[in-house]
Coordinates of C-alpha atoms and ligand atoms in Angstrom, one line a residue:
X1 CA -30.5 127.7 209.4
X2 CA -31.5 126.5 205.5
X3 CA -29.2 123.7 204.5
X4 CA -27.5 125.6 200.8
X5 CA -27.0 122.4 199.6
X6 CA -31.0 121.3 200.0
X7 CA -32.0 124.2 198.7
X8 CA -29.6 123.8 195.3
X9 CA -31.0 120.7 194.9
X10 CA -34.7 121.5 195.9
X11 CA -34.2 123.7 193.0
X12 CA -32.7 122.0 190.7
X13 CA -35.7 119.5 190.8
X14 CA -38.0 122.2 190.3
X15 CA -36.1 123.6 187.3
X16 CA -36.3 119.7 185.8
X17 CA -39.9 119.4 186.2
X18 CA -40.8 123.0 185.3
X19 CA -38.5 121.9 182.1
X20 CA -40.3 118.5 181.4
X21 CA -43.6 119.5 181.6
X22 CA -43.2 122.1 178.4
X23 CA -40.8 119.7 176.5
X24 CA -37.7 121.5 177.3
X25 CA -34.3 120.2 178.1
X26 CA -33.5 120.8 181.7
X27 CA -30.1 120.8 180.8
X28 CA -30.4 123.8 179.2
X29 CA -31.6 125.8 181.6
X30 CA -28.6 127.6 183.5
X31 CA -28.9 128.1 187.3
X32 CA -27.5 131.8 188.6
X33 CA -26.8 132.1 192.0
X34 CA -27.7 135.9 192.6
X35 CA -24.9 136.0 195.8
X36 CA -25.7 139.9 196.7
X37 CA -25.6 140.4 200.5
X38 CA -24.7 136.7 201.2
X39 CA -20.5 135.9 201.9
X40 CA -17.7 133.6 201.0
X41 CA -18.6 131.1 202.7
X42 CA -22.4 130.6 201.6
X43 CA -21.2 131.2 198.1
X44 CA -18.8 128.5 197.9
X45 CA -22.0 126.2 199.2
X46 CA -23.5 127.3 196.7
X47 CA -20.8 126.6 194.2
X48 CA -20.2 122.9 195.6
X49 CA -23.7 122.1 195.3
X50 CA -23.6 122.7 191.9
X51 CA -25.2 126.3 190.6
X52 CA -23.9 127.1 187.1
X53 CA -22.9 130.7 188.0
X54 CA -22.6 133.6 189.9
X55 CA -24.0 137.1 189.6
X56 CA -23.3 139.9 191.9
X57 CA -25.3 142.9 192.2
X58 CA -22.8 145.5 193.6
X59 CA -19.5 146.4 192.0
X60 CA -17.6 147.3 195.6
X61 CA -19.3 143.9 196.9
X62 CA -18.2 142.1 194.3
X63 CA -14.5 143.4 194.2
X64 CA -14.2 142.2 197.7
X65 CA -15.5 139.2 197.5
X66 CA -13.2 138.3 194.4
X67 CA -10.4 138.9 196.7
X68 CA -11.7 137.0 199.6
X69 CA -12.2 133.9 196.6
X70 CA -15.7 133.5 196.8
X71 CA -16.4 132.8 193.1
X72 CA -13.9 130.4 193.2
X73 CA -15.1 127.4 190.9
X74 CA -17.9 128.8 189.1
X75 CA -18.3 131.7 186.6
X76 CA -19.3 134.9 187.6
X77 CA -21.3 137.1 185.9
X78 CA -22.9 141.2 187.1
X79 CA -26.4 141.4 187.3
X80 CA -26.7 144.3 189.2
X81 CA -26.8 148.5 187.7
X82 CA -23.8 149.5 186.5
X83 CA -22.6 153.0 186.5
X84 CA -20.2 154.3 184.0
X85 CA -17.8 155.4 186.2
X86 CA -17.3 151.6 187.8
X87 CA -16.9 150.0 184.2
X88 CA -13.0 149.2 184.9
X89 CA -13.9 147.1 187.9
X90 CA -16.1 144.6 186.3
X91 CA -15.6 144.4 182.4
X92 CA -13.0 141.5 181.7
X93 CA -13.6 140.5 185.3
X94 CA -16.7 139.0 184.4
X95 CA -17.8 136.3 182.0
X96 CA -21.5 138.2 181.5
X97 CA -22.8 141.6 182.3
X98 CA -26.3 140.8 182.2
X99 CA -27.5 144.5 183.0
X100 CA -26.2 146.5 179.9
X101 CA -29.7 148.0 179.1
X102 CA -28.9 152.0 178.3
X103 CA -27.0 153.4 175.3
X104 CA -24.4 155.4 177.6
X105 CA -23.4 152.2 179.4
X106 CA -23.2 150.5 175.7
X107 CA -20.6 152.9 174.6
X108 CA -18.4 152.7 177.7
X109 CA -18.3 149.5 178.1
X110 CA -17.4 148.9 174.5
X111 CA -14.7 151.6 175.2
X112 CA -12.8 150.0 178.4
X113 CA -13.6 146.5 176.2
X114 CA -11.2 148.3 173.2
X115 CA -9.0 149.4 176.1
X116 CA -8.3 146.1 177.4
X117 CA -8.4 144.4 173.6
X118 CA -10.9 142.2 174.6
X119 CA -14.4 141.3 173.6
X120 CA -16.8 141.3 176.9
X121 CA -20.2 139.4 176.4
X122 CA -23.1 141.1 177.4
X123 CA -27.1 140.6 177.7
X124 CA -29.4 143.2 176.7
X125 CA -31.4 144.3 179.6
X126 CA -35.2 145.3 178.9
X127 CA -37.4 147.2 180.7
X128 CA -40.6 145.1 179.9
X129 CA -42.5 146.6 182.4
X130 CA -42.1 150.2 181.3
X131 CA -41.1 151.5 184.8
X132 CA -39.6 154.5 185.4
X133 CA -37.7 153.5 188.7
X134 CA -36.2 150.9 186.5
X135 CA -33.3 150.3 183.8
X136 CA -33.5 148.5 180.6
X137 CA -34.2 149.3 176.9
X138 CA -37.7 149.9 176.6
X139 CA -38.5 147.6 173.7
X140 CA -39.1 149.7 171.2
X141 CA -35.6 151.3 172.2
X142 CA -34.0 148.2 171.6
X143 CA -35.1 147.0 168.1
X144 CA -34.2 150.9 167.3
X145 CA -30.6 150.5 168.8
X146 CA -29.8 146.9 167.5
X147 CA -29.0 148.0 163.8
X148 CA -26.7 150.1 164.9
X149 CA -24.5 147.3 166.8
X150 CA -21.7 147.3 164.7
X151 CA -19.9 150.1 166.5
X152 CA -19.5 148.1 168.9
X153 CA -16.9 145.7 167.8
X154 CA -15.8 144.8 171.3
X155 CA -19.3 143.7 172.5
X156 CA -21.0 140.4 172.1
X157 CA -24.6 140.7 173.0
X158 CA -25.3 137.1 173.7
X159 CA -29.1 137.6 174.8
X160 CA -32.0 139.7 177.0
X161 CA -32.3 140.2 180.5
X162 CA -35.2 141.2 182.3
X163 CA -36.4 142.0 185.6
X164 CA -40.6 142.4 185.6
X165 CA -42.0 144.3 188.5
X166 CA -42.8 142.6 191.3
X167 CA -46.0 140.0 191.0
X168 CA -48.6 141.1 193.7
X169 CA -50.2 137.0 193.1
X170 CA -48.5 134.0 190.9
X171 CA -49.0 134.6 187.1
X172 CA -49.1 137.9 187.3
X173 CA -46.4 138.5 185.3
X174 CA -46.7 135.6 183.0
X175 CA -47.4 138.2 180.1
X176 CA -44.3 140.0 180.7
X177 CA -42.6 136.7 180.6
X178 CA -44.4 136.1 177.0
X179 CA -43.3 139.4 175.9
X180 CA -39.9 139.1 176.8
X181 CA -40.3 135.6 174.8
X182 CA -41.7 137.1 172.0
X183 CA -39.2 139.8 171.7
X184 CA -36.0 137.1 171.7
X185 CA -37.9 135.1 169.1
X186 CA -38.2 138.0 167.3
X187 CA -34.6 139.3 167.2
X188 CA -33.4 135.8 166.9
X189 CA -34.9 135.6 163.3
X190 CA -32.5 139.0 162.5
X191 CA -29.1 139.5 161.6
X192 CA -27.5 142.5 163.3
X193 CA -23.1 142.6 163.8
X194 CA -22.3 141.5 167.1
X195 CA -25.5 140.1 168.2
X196 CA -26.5 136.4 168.9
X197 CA -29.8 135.6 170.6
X198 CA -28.3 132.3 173.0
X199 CA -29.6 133.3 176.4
X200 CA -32.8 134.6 177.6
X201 CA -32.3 135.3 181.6
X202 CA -35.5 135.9 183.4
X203 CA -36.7 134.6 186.7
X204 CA -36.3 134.9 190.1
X205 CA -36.9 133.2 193.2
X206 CA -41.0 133.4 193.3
X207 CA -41.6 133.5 190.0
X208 CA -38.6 131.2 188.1
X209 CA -40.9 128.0 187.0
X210 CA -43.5 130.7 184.9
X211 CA -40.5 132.2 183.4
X212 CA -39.2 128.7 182.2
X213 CA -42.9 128.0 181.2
X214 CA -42.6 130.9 179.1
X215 CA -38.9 130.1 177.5
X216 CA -36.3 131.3 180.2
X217 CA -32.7 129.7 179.8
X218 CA -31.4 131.3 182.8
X219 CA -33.3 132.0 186.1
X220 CA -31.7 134.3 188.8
X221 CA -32.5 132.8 192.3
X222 CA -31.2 134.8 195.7
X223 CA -33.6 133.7 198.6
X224 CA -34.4 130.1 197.0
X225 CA -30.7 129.5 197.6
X226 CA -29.5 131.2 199.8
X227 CA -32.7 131.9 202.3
X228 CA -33.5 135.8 203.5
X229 CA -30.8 137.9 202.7
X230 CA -29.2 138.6 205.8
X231 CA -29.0 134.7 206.7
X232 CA -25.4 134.4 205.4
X233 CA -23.7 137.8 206.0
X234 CA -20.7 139.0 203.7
Ligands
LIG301 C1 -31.5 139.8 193.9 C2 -31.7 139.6 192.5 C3 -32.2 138.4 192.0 C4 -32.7 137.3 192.9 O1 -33.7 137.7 193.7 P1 -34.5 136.6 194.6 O2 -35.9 137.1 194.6 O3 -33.9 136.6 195.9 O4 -34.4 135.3 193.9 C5 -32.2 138.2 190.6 N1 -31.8 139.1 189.8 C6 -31.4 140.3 190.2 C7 -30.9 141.3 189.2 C8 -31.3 140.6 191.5 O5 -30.8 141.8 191.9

């Protein structure tokens, strides 16, 4: 069995040199423990060893696994699609929903956020591969929709989120990682209501050090944690 704690660091040393060697601060670069499939237990490992956050995938999944404590310690944020119907169970439970990438979802989350009288933070999930078996704004769709943030009052869009297809060989999605750069840049230098361009969340476990080579502050790792996912059932 992998040893969590090795593997949080293992990381963690990556993430520093990956950093260094661009002439960005490591610091700022926040480590997401993407927990989906793996239980309590692993995820308070996890959470000792010192990831920065949690983000969970499924909404039943991650209801449970509140109950059972697992986030204990360490923010928690959703990563995974959202349906409309299942808004209740994660806005205000969550610090971040990183997957808000369709207008629909926009709307009712900003309605359960009015409901509850509180203002849930968000990132703005892009679909910078253009695939139809994903979600996310296609870009385009975004720059369209971000003038028209100010009806959502209830919403604080604190960055992008993306998920490229996946690479068939290393660097292969480097220029989706540019793109996604470029974009943030670019809506950084705007003012829309209820938008601020802080964090830029892309990377995963085989491809996190290009991402931070291309700007990432948040990387999503599963497997580099955690080892394959049925190593630590829930
Ligand atoms: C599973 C998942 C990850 C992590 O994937 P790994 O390849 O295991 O690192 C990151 N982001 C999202 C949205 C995921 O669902």
């Amino acid at each position: 069995m992998t040893s969590i704690a090795e593997n949080v660091a293992n990381v963690r040393r990556q993430i520093r040199q990956a950093a260094l060697a661009c002439g960005r601060d490591p610091e700022r670069i926040t480590l997401c423990a993407a927990t989906k499939t793996n239980g309590p237990a692993a995820i308070q490992a996890a959470i000792a060893a010192g990831v920065d956050c949690c983000g969970e995938n499924r909404v039943q999944e991650m209801v449970q696994k509140m109950e059972a404590g697992a986030y204990h310690g360490a923010p928690l944020h959703f990563i995974g699609h959202l349906q409309t119907n299942k808004v209740r169970q994660v806005v205000g439970k969550v610090e971040l929903i990183q997957s808000a990438g369709r207008r629909n979802l926009l709307e009712a989350l900003e309605k359960e956020a009015d409901r509850q009288g509180i203002r849930q933070k968000i990132l703005l999930e892009v679909n910078i591969g253009r695939e139809a078996s994903k979600s996310g704004f296609l870009p385009e769709e975004l720059l369209a929709e971000l003038p028209e943030f100010g009806k959502y009052p209830h919403l604080f869009a604190v960055g992008l989120m993306a998920i490229p297809p996946a690479a068939a060989y290393p660097g292969e999605n480097l220029h989706f990682f540019q793109e996604m750069s470029q974009l943030f840049v670019d809506i950084s230098r705007e003012k829309y209501d209820n938008v601020t361009m802080a964090q830029l969340s892309m990377g995963m476990s085989g491809d996190y050090l290009e991402a931070i080579a291309c700007g990432s502050t948040m990387v999503r790792l599963g497997t580099a944690i955690f080892g394959p996912r049925n190593d630590h059932p829930a």
